[in-house]
Amino acid sequence: MIQDWCVENRSYGVERIPTPRVPVTPYDVSETCKRVNDATRRGEQKKCRELVRKIKNWGKESERNKRCIVANGSGCVLSACFESFASVSVGRDEGLLGEILSVLVWMFPLGEEGQSKLASVRSLNCLVWFLKSGDLSARQNAALVLKNLLALDQKHASALVAIEGVFAALVKLIKEPICPTATKASLMAIFYMTSPSSLNEKMIPMFVEMGLVSVIIEILVDGDKSISEKALGVLDHICDCKEGREKAYENALIVAVLIKKILRVSGLASELSVSILWKLFKNSKNRSEDEDAEGGVVVEALQVGAFQKLLVLLQVGCGDSTKEKLKELLKLLNLCRVRLDCFDSTADFKYLKRSY
């Protein structure tokens, strides 16, 4: 009756209300998953794609449907289907595999079995193929799935080292962005891959060779809060490595960009910026003397107002680890200020507490 009234009054701008759909039931999901399993075992690509689309459409209807789908084992079933067809021919089954990826992005966590299927060498090779060669939507979905997989267990990164093109594909998503979601997913995947560990330390030089440092600094110039935090997290990991720090020293914008982010983005961004500056200052002493690296970095920091900003941050408050780094940085800056007499004593300290 309501819909009939809407139709009668559409000339007044009234839109017809869509018919509410019946929510999917656990039985519906379980039965469909069984059919997916059967079709996968028989290698019926067309049937699998039809069933995956059915699950995808259920998920589009409501968040309630998504919860029901996830709770009834769909993630594990689709991961197994993805692995099975990834081992045959990615090019031939690209449509099916792409459909599965588009559903898996909202199915995490997958459970132990589903995770192992998706983290297999065959599945990871297929994910990287989509990162490199898929259309824009497929590349985004591959980055999201890879990010979620690494978030569950960073040990999966070890299998990625041997896959050709994974480093370049992730960097390309940041260097040539297709959308903010893909950029953030790629940054987080790199963040997990470069997290401190004996294995991941070997990955940092590979990312540095791809020009990641300059790409990160470029997006930090005008990146929003979320992208800035993720980019700073990656840069902080990269500066744990000598090769990463060398590239950072070479970039003329690094110090100014880091100082700019302090107290202007978020507490996390401020702490990460301090951590990166501390690593650059601390390790600059180990560079060759003829480069005058330490003096260059410290003087540049003074010129862009680092002393004032770090002093304010110390007063505003931060974590204990960051506080210790701040004190070390301020000592270095003060020594350089006195030695070179390059600090303007009339600098504006109006934001400092009188009790300091």
XYZ file of C-alpha atoms in Angstrom:
356
model
C 0.000 0.000 0.000
C 2.831 2.379 0.880
C 4.621 1.544 -2.359
C 1.467 2.167 -4.392
C 1.121 5.561 -2.743
C 4.786 6.338 -3.561
C 4.189 5.479 -7.223
C 1.077 7.659 -7.362
C 2.951 10.618 -5.874
C 6.280 10.311 -7.690
C 5.460 13.526 -9.624
C 5.917 15.302 -6.278
C 9.397 13.837 -5.837
C 8.388 10.827 -3.708
C 10.641 7.806 -4.340
C 9.424 4.229 -4.184
C 10.623 2.357 -1.084
C 12.417 -0.884 -2.012
C 10.897 -4.114 -0.735
C 12.769 -5.264 2.421
C 14.615 -8.510 1.838
C 14.447 -11.463 4.208
C 17.735 -11.747 6.154
C 19.965 -14.678 5.224
C 19.927 -17.586 7.694
C 22.789 -19.752 8.991
C 21.207 -22.666 7.111
C 21.322 -20.712 3.818
C 24.995 -19.886 4.349
C 25.982 -23.424 5.367
C 24.219 -24.975 2.386
C 25.822 -22.530 -0.026
C 29.253 -23.188 1.490
C 28.753 -26.937 0.967
C 27.912 -26.290 -2.664
C 31.028 -24.139 -3.047
C 33.136 -26.950 -1.575
C 31.615 -29.493 -3.945
C 32.070 -27.256 -6.990
C 35.672 -26.535 -5.966
C 36.501 -30.238 -5.704
C 35.051 -30.804 -9.178
C 36.868 -27.778 -10.579
C 33.620 -26.156 -11.723
C 34.740 -22.577 -12.140
C 31.446 -21.277 -13.492
C 29.408 -22.805 -10.658
C 31.814 -21.469 -8.025
C 31.603 -17.970 -9.441
C 27.804 -18.129 -9.396
C 27.798 -19.157 -5.724
C 30.416 -16.577 -4.734
C 28.305 -13.861 -6.338
C 25.330 -15.107 -4.344
C 27.298 -14.726 -1.106
C 28.555 -11.320 -2.251
C 25.017 -10.104 -2.946
C 23.840 -11.306 0.465
C 26.602 -9.250 2.047
C 25.607 -6.147 0.100
C 22.073 -6.311 1.495
C 22.937 -5.658 5.138
C 25.578 -5.738 7.853
C 23.473 -8.371 9.582
C 23.882 -10.644 6.571
C 27.642 -10.063 6.600
C 27.868 -11.114 10.251
C 25.846 -14.242 9.553
C 28.016 -15.133 6.540
C 31.263 -14.676 8.479
C 29.980 -16.584 11.529
C 29.125 -19.651 9.461
C 32.508 -20.487 7.990
C 32.382 -18.760 4.617
C 35.875 -17.289 4.997
C 37.515 -20.701 5.274
C 35.508 -22.122 2.349
C 36.299 -19.182 0.048
C 39.985 -19.244 1.035
C 40.143 -22.921 0.076
C 38.380 -22.148 -3.216
C 40.817 -19.298 -3.889
C 43.847 -21.535 -3.258
C 42.458 -24.329 -5.417
C 41.824 -22.188 -8.503
C 44.964 -20.066 -7.967
C 47.018 -23.208 -8.507
C 45.467 -23.888 -11.916
C 45.618 -20.688 -13.969
C 45.215 -17.155 -12.660
C 44.592 -15.742 -16.121
C 41.913 -18.293 -16.957
C 40.133 -18.009 -13.606
C 40.767 -14.286 -13.045
C 37.041 -13.498 -12.855
C 36.325 -16.057 -10.126
C 39.457 -15.231 -8.133
C 38.677 -11.510 -8.328
C 35.133 -12.126 -7.069
C 36.484 -14.128 -4.119
C 38.920 -11.333 -3.220
C 36.106 -8.771 -3.256
C 34.260 -10.836 -0.627
C 37.267 -11.817 1.493
C 38.078 -8.164 2.249
C 35.236 -8.068 4.810
C 35.543 -11.642 6.106
C 38.565 -11.348 8.383
C 39.454 -12.995 10.699
C 39.240 -16.181 8.647
C 40.074 -18.765 11.286
C 43.252 -20.823 11.424
C 42.429 -23.109 8.501
C 41.253 -20.291 6.231
C 44.315 -18.245 7.105
C 46.662 -21.123 6.215
C 44.927 -21.595 2.845
C 45.188 -17.915 1.977
C 48.798 -17.735 3.170
C 49.957 -20.674 1.040
C 52.600 -20.012 -1.617
C 50.037 -20.518 -4.384
C 47.562 -18.087 -2.855
C 50.210 -15.448 -2.145
C 51.522 -15.687 -5.704
C 47.987 -15.103 -6.934
C 47.517 -12.115 -4.593
C 50.725 -10.546 -5.894
C 49.593 -11.183 -9.476
C 46.449 -9.146 -8.775
C 48.540 -6.424 -7.099
C 50.640 -6.133 -10.267
C 48.228 -6.941 -13.079
C 44.640 -6.651 -11.858
C 42.235 -3.822 -12.606
C 41.957 -0.957 -10.113
C 39.333 -2.701 -7.974
C 41.250 -5.992 -7.924
C 44.504 -4.259 -6.964
C 42.754 -2.528 -4.076
C 41.158 -5.773 -2.874
C 44.474 -7.646 -3.121
C 46.185 -4.948 -1.019
C 43.415 -5.091 1.597
C 43.526 -8.899 1.830
C 47.326 -8.893 2.053
C 47.234 -6.223 4.766
C 44.664 -8.178 6.792
C 46.634 -11.388 6.384
C 49.870 -9.789 7.619
C 48.005 -8.169 10.515
C 46.982 -11.627 11.718
C 50.510 -13.045 11.525
C 53.569 -11.142 10.295
C 55.376 -14.451 9.703
C 53.492 -14.632 6.395
C 55.899 -11.938 5.198
C 58.649 -14.570 4.911
C 56.846 -16.247 2.005
C 56.477 -12.909 0.197
C 60.236 -12.325 -0.082
C 60.567 -14.952 -2.803
C 57.676 -13.611 -4.900
C 58.882 -11.396 -7.699
C 57.321 -7.961 -7.938
C 55.613 -7.721 -4.559
C 57.786 -4.828 -3.308
C 57.393 -2.814 -6.514
C 53.631 -3.451 -6.623
C 53.067 -2.176 -3.068
C 55.236 0.900 -3.615
C 53.433 1.640 -6.890
C 50.076 1.741 -5.066
C 51.491 4.548 -2.924
C 53.443 6.319 -5.655
C 50.568 6.177 -8.153
C 47.506 6.143 -5.842
C 44.205 4.789 -7.115
C 42.229 5.638 -3.956
C 42.926 6.415 -0.257
C 41.804 2.922 0.804
C 44.389 1.230 -1.426
C 47.118 3.644 -0.310
C 46.416 2.966 3.376
C 46.242 -0.807 2.803
C 49.589 -0.757 0.990
C 51.197 1.360 3.730
C 49.977 -1.028 6.424
C 51.161 -4.089 4.472
C 54.621 -2.501 4.222
C 54.456 -1.542 7.909
C 53.933 -5.196 8.892
C 56.573 -6.409 6.440
C 59.175 -4.015 7.887
C 58.350 -4.552 11.566
C 61.448 -5.294 13.669
C 62.640 -8.887 13.186
C 65.718 -10.596 11.769
C 63.821 -11.492 8.599
C 62.030 -8.205 8.047
C 65.301 -6.269 8.331
C 66.251 -7.853 5.009
C 63.108 -6.435 3.414
C 63.786 -2.801 4.276
C 66.711 -2.405 1.816
C 64.486 -3.828 -0.919
C 61.826 -1.204 -0.283
C 64.531 1.494 -0.093
C 65.783 0.455 -3.544
C 62.256 0.996 -4.879
C 62.454 4.649 -3.811
C 60.015 4.272 -0.912
C 61.678 6.909 1.296
C 61.136 9.766 -1.158
C 57.592 8.514 -1.890
C 56.755 8.495 1.837
C 58.113 11.995 2.395
C 56.189 13.260 -0.626
C 52.828 11.980 0.639
C 53.597 13.324 4.137
C 53.714 16.881 2.797
C 49.922 17.109 2.478
C 48.638 13.720 3.663
C 45.595 13.528 5.949
C 45.726 12.253 9.539
C 45.258 8.570 8.751
C 47.717 8.448 5.852
C 50.273 10.564 7.753
C 50.211 8.238 10.768
C 50.659 5.146 8.597
C 53.371 6.760 6.475
C 55.268 7.871 9.589
C 54.989 4.346 10.999
C 56.589 2.938 7.845
C 59.303 5.609 7.829
C 60.070 4.881 11.481
C 60.676 1.214 10.605
C 62.769 2.135 7.556
C 65.016 4.353 9.691
C 65.947 1.309 11.773
C 68.046 0.299 8.777
C 71.272 2.032 7.667
C 70.187 2.086 4.013
C 66.896 3.684 4.980
C 68.590 6.389 7.061
C 71.046 7.185 4.253
C 68.178 7.832 1.863
C 66.474 9.957 4.521
C 69.638 12.055 5.016
C 69.743 12.652 1.248
C 66.211 14.059 1.134
C 66.133 17.837 1.549
C 62.576 17.835 2.952
C 62.874 15.143 5.635
C 63.619 17.346 8.672
C 61.169 20.118 7.775
C 58.362 17.623 7.096
C 58.908 15.780 10.383
C 58.976 18.981 12.419
C 55.809 20.159 10.676
C 53.948 16.995 11.695
C 54.710 17.471 15.398
C 51.700 18.878 17.318
C 49.736 19.325 14.085
C 48.351 15.875 13.223
C 47.880 13.666 16.287
C 49.663 12.393 19.372
C 50.748 9.276 17.497
C 52.123 11.302 14.588
C 54.096 13.503 17.012
C 55.631 10.487 18.772
C 56.551 8.795 15.480
C 58.117 12.014 14.171
C 60.202 12.307 17.333
C 61.278 8.667 17.016
C 62.426 9.181 13.422
C 64.314 12.395 14.283
C 65.971 10.641 17.208
C 67.167 7.795 14.958
C 68.505 10.248 12.376
C 70.291 12.394 14.994
C 71.635 9.422 16.942
C 73.052 7.602 13.927
C 74.366 10.646 12.085
C 77.519 10.441 14.258
C 78.397 7.131 12.613
C 78.558 8.636 9.122
C 81.860 9.770 7.616
C 83.181 13.002 9.115
C 83.646 14.742 5.763
C 79.874 14.698 5.248
C 79.397 16.780 8.423
C 76.124 14.861 8.697
C 75.315 15.543 12.306
C 75.880 19.270 12.045
C 73.802 19.456 8.874
C 70.812 17.633 10.317
C 70.849 19.504 13.627
C 71.367 22.934 12.095
C 68.530 22.323 9.648
C 66.294 21.243 12.527
C 67.089 24.462 14.400
C 66.341 26.544 11.327
C 62.832 25.108 10.967
C 61.918 25.638 14.626
C 62.587 22.182 16.066
C 63.788 23.445 19.458
C 60.579 25.339 20.195
C 58.283 22.575 18.989
C 60.065 19.809 20.881
C 60.095 21.909 24.018
C 56.347 22.492 23.775
C 55.737 18.786 23.163
C 57.752 17.935 26.256
C 55.530 20.230 28.309
C 52.276 19.116 26.751
C 53.075 15.537 27.678
C 53.869 12.265 25.915
C 54.883 8.668 26.635
C 57.962 7.882 28.713
C 59.928 6.544 25.742
C 59.169 9.638 23.668
C 60.004 11.890 26.620
C 63.498 10.380 26.887
C 64.062 10.838 23.156
C 62.864 14.444 23.398
C 65.363 15.208 26.158
C 68.220 13.772 24.091
C 67.147 15.738 21.024
C 66.870 18.986 22.980
C 70.372 18.511 24.425
C 71.829 18.025 20.953
C 69.946 21.012 19.597
C 70.998 23.221 22.505
C 74.662 22.279 22.112
C 74.525 23.100 18.427
C 72.673 26.338 19.116
C 75.347 27.537 21.518
C 78.240 26.346 19.348
C 77.034 27.903 16.110
C 75.186 30.862 17.634
C 72.492 30.348 15.036
C 69.442 30.383 17.274
C 67.242 33.458 17.453
C 66.935 34.328 21.141
C 63.828 36.353 20.420
C 61.895 33.238 19.300
C 58.285 33.153 20.336
C 57.843 31.106 23.529
C 54.365 32.399 24.358
C 52.929 28.867 24.303
C 55.271 27.601 27.039
C 54.100 27.255 30.623
C 55.671 29.782 32.966
C 56.483 27.095 35.512
C 58.846 25.300 33.099
